[in-house]
Amino acid sequence: GRKPGSKNKKNKYSASKNISVVILIILSILTAVLIYGKSGYIGEHLGPVLGGIIGWIEFIIPIGIFVIAIAVACDKRDFVSTKLFELAVFLVCISAIFSVYQISQGTLELENGISENIKISYELGTKNIGGGVLGTMIAVPLTNMLGIAGAVIVCIGISLALLVFMLGIPVSEMIENYLDNLKDRKQERRKNRT
């Protein structure tokens, strides 16, 4: 039989998950209104500050929060804080890619030192150019250690891995199914030839 209280625990879990999803959707809509519409005092000032911190990636925040809400609603587990952390790291990696691009274009120079590049990247970020301060803080050391191509590869790799975790994409199953389909088509062609 069923343990006493297990249904109660499930209902509490379900209610908590529902509240989390609703809060995330409301937060997504609110950030969209503030960032895209620049409404009110907060909206007018949030855009340039967020832009300075993470560059034009600020425009992805409302979409990312909405995607996290959907992922939490569809997931059996309720790890909102983990998913939000993954989203934050994902956005920083994307910001770093845009900062690496700024380095490759000469807008940010490795010889300037990190503090000068942070000032430049903040100024560019307020104009929605580049990856902002956080992107630059990641991009400069990565580019120094790995070069431009290596820094981009690492950032893209981490971003893709985080996307897989955030959305629960079964990559190995997808590859396995694709290879099985190829094998089946190959056998079908051999069968049709004979």
XYZ file of N, CA and C in Angstrom:
582
model
N 0.804 -1.185 0.000
C 0.000 0.000 0.000
C 0.846 1.247 0.000
N 0.143 2.302 -0.015
C 0.758 3.622 -0.038
C 1.036 4.083 1.379
N 2.150 4.751 1.571
C 2.497 5.285 2.889
C 1.551 6.420 3.243
N 1.143 6.495 4.500
C 0.300 7.632 4.885
C 1.079 8.938 4.741
N 0.433 9.927 4.198
C 1.067 11.233 4.050
C 1.795 11.424 2.737
N 1.969 10.354 1.922
C 2.711 10.519 0.673
C 1.926 11.366 -0.322
N 0.578 11.249 -0.283
C -0.248 12.070 -1.166
C -0.154 13.539 -0.762
N -0.102 13.783 0.540
C 0.025 15.143 1.073
C 1.342 15.765 0.621
N 2.425 14.977 0.675
C 3.745 15.451 0.254
C 3.735 15.808 -1.228
N 3.075 14.949 -2.039
C 2.989 15.179 -3.481
C 2.204 16.459 -3.770
N 1.112 16.680 -3.042
C 0.312 17.888 -3.234
C 1.098 19.139 -2.864
N 1.882 19.079 -1.764
C 2.715 20.221 -1.370
C 3.778 20.494 -2.433
N 4.379 19.403 -2.955
C 5.391 19.532 -4.001
C 4.774 20.159 -5.249
N 3.590 19.682 -5.625
C 2.908 20.191 -6.810
C 2.544 21.668 -6.635
N 2.059 22.035 -5.464
C 1.703 23.432 -5.197
C 2.938 24.318 -5.246
N 4.027 23.844 -4.662
C 5.277 24.603 -4.676
C 5.775 24.789 -6.111
N 5.700 23.740 -6.894
C 6.136 23.801 -8.286
C 5.257 24.773 -9.075
N 3.940 24.708 -8.862
C 3.021 25.611 -9.559
C 3.309 27.068 -9.217
N 3.555 27.332 -7.942
C 3.870 28.700 -7.515
C 5.168 29.167 -8.166
N 6.161 28.286 -8.205
C 7.442 28.637 -8.834
C 7.253 28.984 -10.306
N 6.454 28.186 -11.009
C 6.220 28.420 -12.438
C 5.503 29.746 -12.647
N 4.483 30.014 -11.842
C 3.734 31.270 -11.970
C 4.643 32.463 -11.688
N 5.451 32.379 -10.639
C 6.376 33.478 -10.305
C 7.363 33.701 -11.445
N 7.892 32.621 -12.014
C 8.839 32.761 -13.129
C 8.179 33.403 -14.348
N 6.945 33.031 -14.649
C 6.243 33.629 -15.795
C 5.994 35.108 -15.544
N 5.566 35.455 -14.337
C 5.349 36.873 -13.999
C 6.666 37.638 -14.082
N 7.741 37.048 -13.560
C 9.062 37.684 -13.622
C 9.507 37.874 -15.076
N 9.209 36.896 -15.914
C 9.544 36.983 -17.333
C 8.806 38.151 -17.991
N 7.518 38.253 -17.714
C 6.711 39.338 -18.294
C 7.187 40.684 -17.762
N 7.447 40.764 -16.456
C 7.903 42.021 -15.855
C 9.247 42.460 -16.441
N 10.195 41.536 -16.539
C 11.495 41.922 -17.104
C 11.361 42.309 -18.577
N 10.451 41.667 -19.288
C 10.224 42.041 -20.692
C 9.702 43.469 -20.785
N 8.737 43.804 -19.944
C 8.169 45.161 -19.956
C 9.239 46.182 -19.581
N 10.037 45.863 -18.554
C 11.060 46.806 -18.102
C 12.196 46.962 -19.112
N 12.665 45.835 -19.668
C 13.821 45.896 -20.568
C 13.423 46.368 -21.958
N 12.360 45.767 -22.535
C 11.977 46.138 -23.904
C 11.233 47.460 -23.955
N 10.341 47.678 -22.955
C 9.522 48.880 -22.968
C 10.142 50.070 -22.266
N 11.189 49.818 -21.476
C 11.843 50.872 -20.695
C 10.803 51.714 -19.942
N 9.825 51.012 -19.333
C 8.750 51.734 -18.664
C 9.109 52.032 -17.205
N 8.707 53.197 -16.769
C 8.936 53.612 -15.394
C 10.411 53.911 -15.112
N 10.636 54.336 -13.903
C 11.994 54.695 -13.481
C 12.930 53.492 -13.596
N 12.465 52.347 -13.092
C 13.309 51.144 -13.118
C 13.612 50.741 -14.555
N 12.603 50.753 -15.407
C 12.803 50.375 -16.803
C 13.791 51.276 -17.525
N 13.724 52.573 -17.232
C 14.635 53.528 -17.883
C 16.083 53.309 -17.466
N 16.286 52.905 -16.226
C 17.645 52.759 -15.709
C 18.170 51.326 -15.736
N 17.255 50.365 -15.773
C 17.663 48.965 -15.770
C 18.399 48.592 -17.054
N 17.894 49.035 -18.189
C 18.496 48.694 -19.483
C 19.968 49.065 -19.588
N 20.317 50.340 -19.366
C 21.727 50.706 -19.471
C 22.626 49.997 -18.447
N 22.133 49.802 -17.217
C 22.945 49.129 -16.201
C 23.147 47.663 -16.579
N 22.051 46.976 -16.942
C 22.183 45.578 -17.362
C 23.057 45.475 -18.611
N 22.872 46.395 -19.544
C 23.702 46.412 -20.751
C 25.170 46.563 -20.408
N 25.479 47.439 -19.473
C 26.865 47.623 -19.045
C 27.430 46.374 -18.398
N 26.572 45.636 -17.703
C 27.036 44.437 -17.003
C 27.160 43.242 -17.939
N 26.134 42.996 -18.782
C 26.179 41.804 -19.637
C 25.988 42.099 -21.124
N 26.038 43.359 -21.507
C 25.926 43.689 -22.925
C 24.507 43.501 -23.427
N 24.398 43.324 -24.731
C 23.059 43.235 -25.316
C 22.338 41.943 -24.948
N 23.009 41.041 -24.256
C 22.398 39.797 -23.799
C 21.241 40.097 -22.843
N 21.184 41.312 -22.309
C 20.076 41.694 -21.430
C 18.731 41.410 -22.086
N 18.672 41.498 -23.412
C 17.410 41.291 -24.117
C 16.973 39.824 -24.118
N 17.878 38.923 -23.780
C 17.548 37.495 -23.743
C 16.992 37.097 -22.373
N 17.214 37.913 -21.361
C 16.814 37.561 -19.992
C 15.327 37.209 -19.886
N 14.393 38.040 -20.377
C 12.977 37.661 -20.241
C 12.642 36.342 -20.948
N 13.217 36.129 -22.112
C 12.983 34.893 -22.863
C 13.560 33.713 -22.085
N 14.764 33.885 -21.559
C 15.400 32.821 -20.781
C 14.595 32.451 -19.553
N 14.067 33.443 -18.849
C 13.262 33.166 -17.657
C 11.985 32.423 -18.052
N 11.385 32.804 -19.168
C 10.177 32.119 -19.634
C 10.479 30.665 -20.000
N 11.594 30.437 -20.687
C 11.994 29.070 -21.050
C 12.239 28.240 -19.788
N 12.852 28.844 -18.773
C 13.071 28.142 -17.506
C 11.724 27.791 -16.864
N 10.755 28.699 -16.924
C 9.429 28.420 -16.369
C 8.812 27.201 -17.053
N 8.922 27.134 -18.372
C 8.384 25.997 -19.122
C 9.146 24.722 -18.750
N 10.474 24.815 -18.659
C 11.286 23.641 -18.312
C 10.933 23.136 -16.919
N 10.718 24.035 -15.976
C 10.344 23.630 -14.611
C 8.958 22.991 -14.626
N 8.036 23.549 -15.404
C 6.678 22.997 -15.479
C 6.686 21.581 -16.051
N 7.574 21.306 -17.002
C 7.627 20.003 -17.669
C 8.514 19.002 -16.946
N 9.361 19.472 -16.046
C 10.336 18.603 -15.385
C 9.695 17.937 -14.169
N 10.113 16.726 -13.900
C 9.615 15.986 -12.737
C 10.193 16.549 -11.436
N 11.379 17.109 -11.525
C 12.032 17.661 -10.337
C 11.754 19.170 -10.275
N 11.961 19.736 -9.125
C 11.693 21.164 -8.940
C 12.973 21.857 -8.490
N 13.846 22.168 -9.450
C 15.120 22.803 -9.130
C 15.179 24.188 -9.767
N 14.306 25.077 -9.322
C 14.234 26.406 -9.909
C 15.558 27.138 -9.736
N 16.119 27.091 -8.533
C 17.365 27.824 -8.283
C 18.496 27.273 -9.153
N 18.540 25.958 -9.349
C 19.571 25.358 -10.207
C 19.397 25.824 -11.646
N 18.163 25.809 -12.127
C 17.895 26.227 -13.505
C 18.236 27.713 -13.700
N 17.910 28.542 -12.723
C 18.234 29.972 -12.833
C 19.748 30.189 -12.809
N 20.456 29.418 -11.992
C 21.920 29.504 -11.965
C 22.487 29.091 -13.324
N 21.970 28.000 -13.883
C 22.418 27.551 -15.203
C 22.153 28.623 -16.255
N 20.977 29.276 -16.178
C 20.657 30.360 -17.111
C 21.655 31.502 -16.967
N 21.987 31.864 -15.730
C 22.940 32.955 -15.491
C 24.305 32.628 -16.085
N 24.787 31.418 -15.846
C 26.092 31.022 -16.394
C 26.026 30.972 -17.919
N 24.916 30.475 -18.468
C 24.711 30.440 -19.917
C 24.814 31.855 -20.498
N 24.116 32.808 -19.877
C 24.131 34.191 -20.373
C 25.525 34.811 -20.270
N 26.243 34.502 -19.201
C 27.613 35.020 -19.048
C 28.514 34.438 -20.139
N 28.355 33.157 -20.457
C 29.158 32.549 -21.535
C 28.870 33.202 -22.880
N 27.601 33.472 -23.152
C 27.239 34.153 -24.403
C 27.828 35.570 -24.400
N 27.751 36.243 -23.263
C 28.353 37.573 -23.146
C 29.855 37.515 -23.407
N 30.499 36.479 -22.894
C 31.939 36.317 -23.101
C 32.261 36.155 -24.588
N 31.419 35.441 -25.314
C 31.634 35.284 -26.760
C 31.618 36.649 -27.446
N 30.681 37.503 -27.057
C 30.612 38.828 -27.671
C 31.784 39.710 -27.238
N 32.277 39.502 -26.041
C 33.470 40.235 -25.614
C 34.707 39.745 -26.366
N 34.785 38.439 -26.608
C 35.889 37.911 -27.415
C 35.834 38.526 -28.813
N 34.628 38.672 -29.338
C 34.479 39.326 -30.645
C 35.017 40.756 -30.589
N 34.712 41.478 -29.505
C 35.224 42.842 -29.357
C 36.754 42.845 -29.294
N 37.330 41.826 -28.663
C 38.790 41.702 -28.617
C 39.324 41.455 -30.020
N 38.651 40.581 -30.777
C 39.114 40.265 -32.136
C 39.022 41.470 -33.065
N 38.100 42.373 -32.778
C 37.938 43.574 -33.599
C 38.843 44.726 -33.154
N 39.525 44.547 -32.024
C 40.425 45.582 -31.527
C 39.745 46.626 -30.650
N 38.445 46.484 -30.416
C 37.736 47.423 -29.536
C 38.222 47.270 -28.107
N 38.453 46.031 -27.700
C 39.081 45.727 -26.419
C 40.462 45.170 -26.734
N 41.474 45.655 -26.029
C 42.838 45.197 -26.291
C 43.394 44.524 -25.048
N 43.969 43.360 -25.236
C 44.500 42.588 -24.113
C 45.603 43.340 -23.384
N 46.336 44.184 -24.099
C 47.435 44.943 -23.483
C 46.936 46.024 -22.532
N 45.671 46.441 -22.656
C 45.121 47.509 -21.811
C 45.028 47.120 -20.344
N 44.951 45.843 -20.072
C 44.720 45.405 -18.696
C 43.233 45.273 -18.452
N 42.899 44.518 -17.459
C 41.498 44.179 -17.207
C 40.673 45.389 -16.782
N 41.223 46.273 -15.941
C 40.417 47.398 -15.449
C 40.042 48.367 -16.573
N 40.965 48.638 -17.473
C 40.659 49.523 -18.608
C 39.641 48.867 -19.537
N 39.808 47.571 -19.771
C 38.858 46.857 -20.631
C 37.467 46.795 -20.000
N 37.407 46.720 -18.670
C 36.110 46.714 -17.991
C 35.412 48.057 -18.182
N 36.155 49.145 -18.068
C 35.562 50.478 -18.298
C 35.026 50.593 -19.718
N 35.827 50.166 -20.679
C 35.417 50.234 -22.087
C 34.203 49.341 -22.333
N 34.240 48.123 -21.798
C 33.135 47.190 -22.041
C 31.839 47.649 -21.380
N 31.941 48.309 -20.218
C 30.733 48.834 -19.577
C 30.123 49.926 -20.455
N 30.974 50.815 -20.940
C 30.498 51.904 -21.812
C 29.864 51.350 -23.081
N 30.514 50.367 -23.702
C 29.950 49.742 -24.905
C 28.642 49.027 -24.571
N 28.621 48.328 -23.437
C 27.429 47.590 -23.033
C 26.216 48.472 -22.825
N 26.421 49.694 -22.310
C 25.288 50.605 -22.131
C 24.684 51.003 -23.475
N 25.465 50.827 -24.543
C 24.981 51.099 -25.910
C 24.585 49.798 -26.619
N 24.475 48.711 -25.832
C 24.117 47.384 -26.349
C 25.110 46.853 -27.380
N 26.380 47.086 -27.100
C 27.461 46.584 -27.944
C 28.328 45.668 -27.084
N 28.642 44.511 -27.581
C 29.555 43.608 -26.887
C 28.910 42.860 -25.736
N 29.749 42.302 -24.874
C 29.294 41.429 -23.797
C 29.308 42.035 -22.421
N 29.548 43.338 -22.312
C 29.519 43.982 -21.008
C 30.682 43.564 -20.114
N 30.590 43.986 -18.868
C 31.654 43.757 -17.889
C 31.856 42.265 -17.609
N 30.759 41.534 -17.357
C 30.905 40.108 -17.036
C 31.516 39.338 -18.199
N 31.070 39.633 -19.398
C 31.638 38.967 -20.562
C 33.122 39.241 -20.708
N 33.512 40.475 -20.452
C 34.918 40.860 -20.558
C 35.756 40.210 -19.465
N 35.197 40.109 -18.257
C 35.938 39.480 -17.156
C 36.232 38.008 -17.444
N 35.390 37.374 -18.236
C 35.619 35.985 -18.642
C 36.477 35.945 -19.910
N 36.177 36.812 -20.855
C 36.823 36.769 -22.177
C 38.309 37.105 -22.132
N 38.707 38.099 -21.364
C 40.118 38.515 -21.352
C 41.034 37.393 -20.861
N 40.773 36.785 -19.686
C 41.660 35.696 -19.267
C 41.601 34.479 -20.206
N 40.389 34.150 -20.681
C 40.268 33.014 -21.603
C 41.044 33.264 -22.889
N 40.934 34.474 -23.422
C 41.634 34.803 -24.662
C 43.139 34.813 -24.433
N 43.576 35.293 -23.280
C 45.006 35.251 -22.962
C 45.521 33.815 -22.901
N 44.729 32.905 -22.324
C 45.165 31.515 -22.154
C 44.994 30.677 -23.419
N 43.885 30.884 -24.156
C 43.529 29.974 -25.241
C 43.510 30.607 -26.626
N 43.670 31.924 -26.692
C 43.522 32.604 -27.971
C 42.050 32.833 -28.271
N 41.781 33.568 -29.343
C 40.402 33.932 -29.678
C 39.569 32.698 -30.005
N 40.069 31.837 -30.890
C 39.299 30.656 -31.291
C 39.053 29.734 -30.095
N 40.065 29.517 -29.271
C 39.920 28.649 -28.104
C 38.909 29.184 -27.113
N 38.928 30.500 -26.883
C 37.980 31.113 -25.951
C 36.545 30.946 -26.449
N 36.344 31.144 -27.752
C 34.997 30.989 -28.328
C 34.546 29.534 -28.225
N 35.445 28.594 -28.518
C 35.093 27.174 -28.450
C 34.695 26.785 -27.028
N 35.462 27.221 -26.034
C 35.140 26.901 -24.633
C 33.785 27.497 -24.253
N 33.551 28.747 -24.600
C 32.284 29.402 -24.237
C 31.095 28.745 -24.933
N 31.249 28.410 -26.206
C 30.162 27.739 -26.920
C 29.927 26.355 -26.318
N 30.996 25.643 -26.015
C 30.849 24.311 -25.417
C 30.120 24.348 -24.092
N 30.505 25.258 -23.230
C 29.837 25.388 -21.928
C 28.379 25.798 -22.127
N 28.131 26.721 -23.061
C 26.763 27.174 -23.335
C 25.887 26.026 -23.811
N 26.404 25.220 -24.736
C 25.627 24.090 -25.242
C 25.356 23.066 -24.147
N 26.367 22.783 -23.324
C 26.179 21.834 -22.223
C 25.105 22.346 -21.258
N 25.149 23.624 -20.942
C 24.155 24.198 -20.033
C 22.761 24.170 -20.649
N 22.675 24.432 -21.943
C 21.387 24.376 -22.631
C 20.791 22.968 -22.538
N 21.631 21.964 -22.707
C 21.191 20.574 -22.592
C 20.669 20.302 -21.185
N 21.394 20.758 -20.157
C 20.956 20.552 -18.773
C 19.683 21.336 -18.462
N 19.645 22.611 -18.862
C 18.488 23.450 -18.553
C 17.203 22.897 -19.144
N 17.277 22.467 -20.394
C 16.077 22.038 -21.094
C 15.868 20.527 -21.052
N 16.824 19.808 -20.471
C 16.694 18.357 -20.367
C 16.686 17.676 -21.728
N 17.505 18.157 -22.636
C 17.558 17.587 -23.985
C 18.342 16.275 -23.936
N 17.732 15.172 -24.381
C 18.420 13.868 -24.342
C 19.335 13.688 -25.562
N 20.483 14.321 -25.552
C 21.379 14.346 -26.698
C 21.816 12.939 -27.103
N 22.210 12.111 -26.147
C 22.688 10.768 -26.491
C 21.580 9.945 -27.135
N 20.343 10.084 -26.644
C 19.220 9.378 -27.259
C 18.975 9.873 -28.675
N 19.080 11.173 -28.883
C 18.874 11.743 -30.216
C 19.916 11.209 -31.198
N 21.164 11.168 -30.766
C 22.228 10.653 -31.627
C 22.002 9.172 -31.903
N 21.650 8.413 -30.870
C 21.400 6.987 -31.027
C 20.249 6.734 -31.998
N 19.157 7.487 -31.868
C 18.021 7.352 -32.782
C 18.408 7.710 -34.211
N 19.182 8.756 -34.372
C 19.634 9.172 -35.697
C 20.476 8.068 -36.339
N 21.416 7.508 -35.580
C 22.264 6.436 -36.107
C 21.451 5.184 -36.417
N 20.465 4.858 -35.579
C 19.587 3.721 -35.861
C 18.801 3.944 -37.152
N 18.309 5.179 -37.337
C 17.583 5.499 -38.573
C 18.486 5.371 -39.790
N 19.734 5.822 -39.678
C 20.682 5.683 -40.788
C 20.910 4.210 -41.116
N 21.097 3.415 -40.071
C 21.337 1.984 -40.257
C 20.121 1.332 -40.926
N 18.910 1.702 -40.465
C 17.692 1.142 -41.046
C 17.553 1.522 -42.520
N 17.846 2.766 -42.862
C 17.764 3.206 -44.262
C 18.789 2.487 -45.121
N 19.968 2.292 -44.577
C 21.013 1.586 -45.316
C 20.583 0.151 -45.588
N 20.028 -0.521 -44.589
C 19.551 -1.883 -44.768
C 18.384 -1.918 -45.763
N 17.516 -0.919 -45.711
C 16.385 -0.820 -46.634
C 16.878 -0.691 -48.078
N 17.904 0.141 -48.278
C 18.460 0.312 -49.634
C 19.078 -0.982 -50.135
N 19.818 -1.683 -49.262
C 20.407 -2.968 -49.653
C 19.315 -3.961 -50.015
N 18.268 -3.946 -49.240
C 17.145 -4.871 -49.481
C 16.474 -4.558 -50.814
N 16.322 -3.266 -51.129
C 15.680 -2.853 -52.377
C 16.541 -3.173 -53.602
N 17.850 -3.221 -53.445
C 18.757 -3.528 -54.565
C 18.656 -4.999 -54.972
N 18.391 -5.851 -54.007
C 18.363 -7.295 -54.315
C 16.999 -7.784 -54.728
